[in-house]
Coordinates of C-alpha atoms in Angstrom, one line a residue:
X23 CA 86.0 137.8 47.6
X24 CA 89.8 137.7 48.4
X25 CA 91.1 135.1 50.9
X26 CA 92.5 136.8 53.7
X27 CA 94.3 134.1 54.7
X28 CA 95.8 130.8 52.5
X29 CA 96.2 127.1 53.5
X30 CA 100.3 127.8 53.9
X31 CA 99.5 130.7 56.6
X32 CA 97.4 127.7 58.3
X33 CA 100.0 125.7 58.5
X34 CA 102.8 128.1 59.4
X35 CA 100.4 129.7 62.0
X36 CA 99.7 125.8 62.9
X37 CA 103.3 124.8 63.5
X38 CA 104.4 128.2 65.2
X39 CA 101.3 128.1 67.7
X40 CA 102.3 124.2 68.9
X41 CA 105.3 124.0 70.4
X42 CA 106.6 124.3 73.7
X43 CA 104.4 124.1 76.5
X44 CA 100.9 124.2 74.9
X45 CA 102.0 121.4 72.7
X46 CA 103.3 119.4 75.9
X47 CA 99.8 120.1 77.4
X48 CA 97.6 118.7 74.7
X49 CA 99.9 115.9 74.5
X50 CA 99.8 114.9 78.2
X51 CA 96.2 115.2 77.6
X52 CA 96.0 112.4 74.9
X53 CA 98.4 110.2 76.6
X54 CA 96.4 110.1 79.9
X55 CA 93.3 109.5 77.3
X56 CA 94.6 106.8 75.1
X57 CA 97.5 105.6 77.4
X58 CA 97.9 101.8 79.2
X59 CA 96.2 98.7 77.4
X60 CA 94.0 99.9 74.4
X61 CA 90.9 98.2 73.5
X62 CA 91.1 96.3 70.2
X63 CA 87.5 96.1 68.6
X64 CA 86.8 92.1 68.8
X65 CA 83.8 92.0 67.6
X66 CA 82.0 88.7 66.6
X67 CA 81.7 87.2 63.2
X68 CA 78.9 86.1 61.1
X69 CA 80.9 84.2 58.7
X70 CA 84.7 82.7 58.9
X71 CA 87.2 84.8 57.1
X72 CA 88.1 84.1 53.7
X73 CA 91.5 82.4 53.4
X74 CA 92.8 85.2 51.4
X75 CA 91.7 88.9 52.3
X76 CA 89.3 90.6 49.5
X77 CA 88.2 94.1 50.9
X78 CA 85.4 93.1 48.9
X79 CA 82.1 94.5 50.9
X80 CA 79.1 96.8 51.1
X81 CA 77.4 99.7 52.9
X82 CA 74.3 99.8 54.6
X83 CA 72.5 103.0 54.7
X84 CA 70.4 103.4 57.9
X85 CA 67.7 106.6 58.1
X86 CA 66.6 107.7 61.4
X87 CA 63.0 108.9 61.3
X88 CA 62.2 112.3 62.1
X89 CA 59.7 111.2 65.2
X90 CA 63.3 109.3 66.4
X91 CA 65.3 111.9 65.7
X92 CA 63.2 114.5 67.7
X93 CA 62.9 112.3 70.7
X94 CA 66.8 111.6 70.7
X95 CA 67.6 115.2 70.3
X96 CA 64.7 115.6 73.2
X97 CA 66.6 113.0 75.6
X98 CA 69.9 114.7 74.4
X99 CA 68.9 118.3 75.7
X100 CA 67.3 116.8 79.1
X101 CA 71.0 115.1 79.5
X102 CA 72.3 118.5 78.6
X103 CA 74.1 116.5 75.5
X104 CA 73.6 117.1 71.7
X105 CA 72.4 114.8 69.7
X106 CA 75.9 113.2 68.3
X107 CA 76.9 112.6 72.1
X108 CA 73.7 110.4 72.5
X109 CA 73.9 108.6 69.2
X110 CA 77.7 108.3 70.2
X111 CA 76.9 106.4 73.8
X112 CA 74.4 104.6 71.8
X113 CA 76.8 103.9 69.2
X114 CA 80.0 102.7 72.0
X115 CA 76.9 100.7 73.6
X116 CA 76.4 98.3 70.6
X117 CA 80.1 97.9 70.2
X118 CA 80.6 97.1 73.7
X119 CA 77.7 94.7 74.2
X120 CA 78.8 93.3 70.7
X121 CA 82.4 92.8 71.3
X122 CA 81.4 91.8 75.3
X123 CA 83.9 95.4 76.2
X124 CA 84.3 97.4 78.8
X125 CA 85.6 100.0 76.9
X126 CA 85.8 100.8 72.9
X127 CA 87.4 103.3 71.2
X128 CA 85.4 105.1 68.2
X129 CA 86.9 107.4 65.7
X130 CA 85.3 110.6 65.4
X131 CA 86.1 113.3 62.0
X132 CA 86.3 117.1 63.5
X133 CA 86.5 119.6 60.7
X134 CA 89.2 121.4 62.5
X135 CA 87.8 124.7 61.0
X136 CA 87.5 126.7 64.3
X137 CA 88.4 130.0 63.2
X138 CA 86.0 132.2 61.0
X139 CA 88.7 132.7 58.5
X140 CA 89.5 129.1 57.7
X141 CA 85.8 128.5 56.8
X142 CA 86.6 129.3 52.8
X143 CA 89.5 127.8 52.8
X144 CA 90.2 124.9 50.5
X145 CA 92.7 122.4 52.1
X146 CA 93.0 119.0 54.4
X147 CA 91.5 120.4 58.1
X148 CA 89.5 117.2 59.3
X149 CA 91.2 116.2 62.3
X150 CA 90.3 112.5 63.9
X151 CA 89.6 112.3 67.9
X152 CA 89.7 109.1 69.7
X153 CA 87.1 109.1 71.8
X154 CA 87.4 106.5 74.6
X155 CA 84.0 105.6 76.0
X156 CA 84.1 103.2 79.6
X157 CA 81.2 101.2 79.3
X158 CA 81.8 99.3 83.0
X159 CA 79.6 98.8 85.4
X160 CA 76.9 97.9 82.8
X161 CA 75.7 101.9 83.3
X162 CA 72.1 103.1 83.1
X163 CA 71.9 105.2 79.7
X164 CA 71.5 108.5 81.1
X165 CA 75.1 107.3 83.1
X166 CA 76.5 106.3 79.9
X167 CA 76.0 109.5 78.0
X168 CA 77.1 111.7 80.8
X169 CA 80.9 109.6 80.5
X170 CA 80.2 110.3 76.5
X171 CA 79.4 113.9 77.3
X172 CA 82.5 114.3 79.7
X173 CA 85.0 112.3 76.8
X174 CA 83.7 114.2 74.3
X175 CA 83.9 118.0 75.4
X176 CA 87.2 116.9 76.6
X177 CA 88.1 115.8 73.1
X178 CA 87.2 118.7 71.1
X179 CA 89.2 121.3 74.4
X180 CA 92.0 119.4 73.1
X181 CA 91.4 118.5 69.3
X182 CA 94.1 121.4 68.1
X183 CA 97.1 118.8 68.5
X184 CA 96.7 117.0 64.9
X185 CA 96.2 113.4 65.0
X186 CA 99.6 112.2 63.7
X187 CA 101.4 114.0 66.6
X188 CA 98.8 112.4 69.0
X189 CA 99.7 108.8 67.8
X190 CA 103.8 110.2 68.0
X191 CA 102.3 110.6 71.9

């Protein structure tokens, strides 16, 4: 079928719709989230750098079971979370223990495809949110994935403001 709409309406639609005060809005928003000291990701290392940088290294594929998977998605509902908000907190958790951080700061992909007729589209939409997890206080998990539940909804109220104009922020 015919496209109703093209990736140039997007983006004229896009620029039109953030200006002014709604773009002032979402951008108090991100400053209050990723404003003051920002946590930089020290994590440990297994090995001393090389004296010259390589980029030379691999992936590790990890499955999660489906007997795992149905019991996180379980815990998730009870927590009234979804499953990426647990594996998130879990996720922020082994950064923050690794690292010895009170906070971390995890980069999550949206597909900034929230309207029906941008579904069909071909075109760039992903979107990056910075979700900024506290970890202080050492929290029970179930306390830890209500902050991740509360930074992420948060996140995606305000993931319309593209991530270049957030860093600009």
């Amino acid at each position: 079928p015919l496209l109703t709409v093209q990736y140039a309406d997007f983006a004229a639609w896009q620029r039109t719709w953030l200006t002014g005060s709604r773009h002032e809005a979402l951008a108090d928003f991100w400053r209050g989230q990723l404003g003051g000291r920002l946590p930089v990701l020290d994590l440990p290392l297994d090995r001393p750098r090389p004296s010259r940088q390589s980029f030379a290294g691999r992936k590790l594929a990890i499955e999660l079971g489906t007997d795992l998977t149905r019991r996180l998605d379980g815990m998730a509902r009870t927590q009234g979370a979804s499953l990426f908000m647990t594996l998130l907190a879990g996720y922020a958790a082994l950064l923050g223990r690794s690292a010895v951080q009170e906070e971390v700061i995890v980069g999550c992909p949206t597909a900034g495809r929230d309207r029906r007729e941008l579904e069909p589209l071909i075109g760039y939409f992903i979107n990056p949110l910075a979700m900024r997890v506290n970890l202080a206080g050492n929290p029970r998990f179930s306390e830890l994935l209500a902050r991740v539940r509360t930074t992420v909804l948060a996140a995606y109220a305000h993931a319309a403001l593209p991530f270049g104009q957030v860093v600009e922020a």
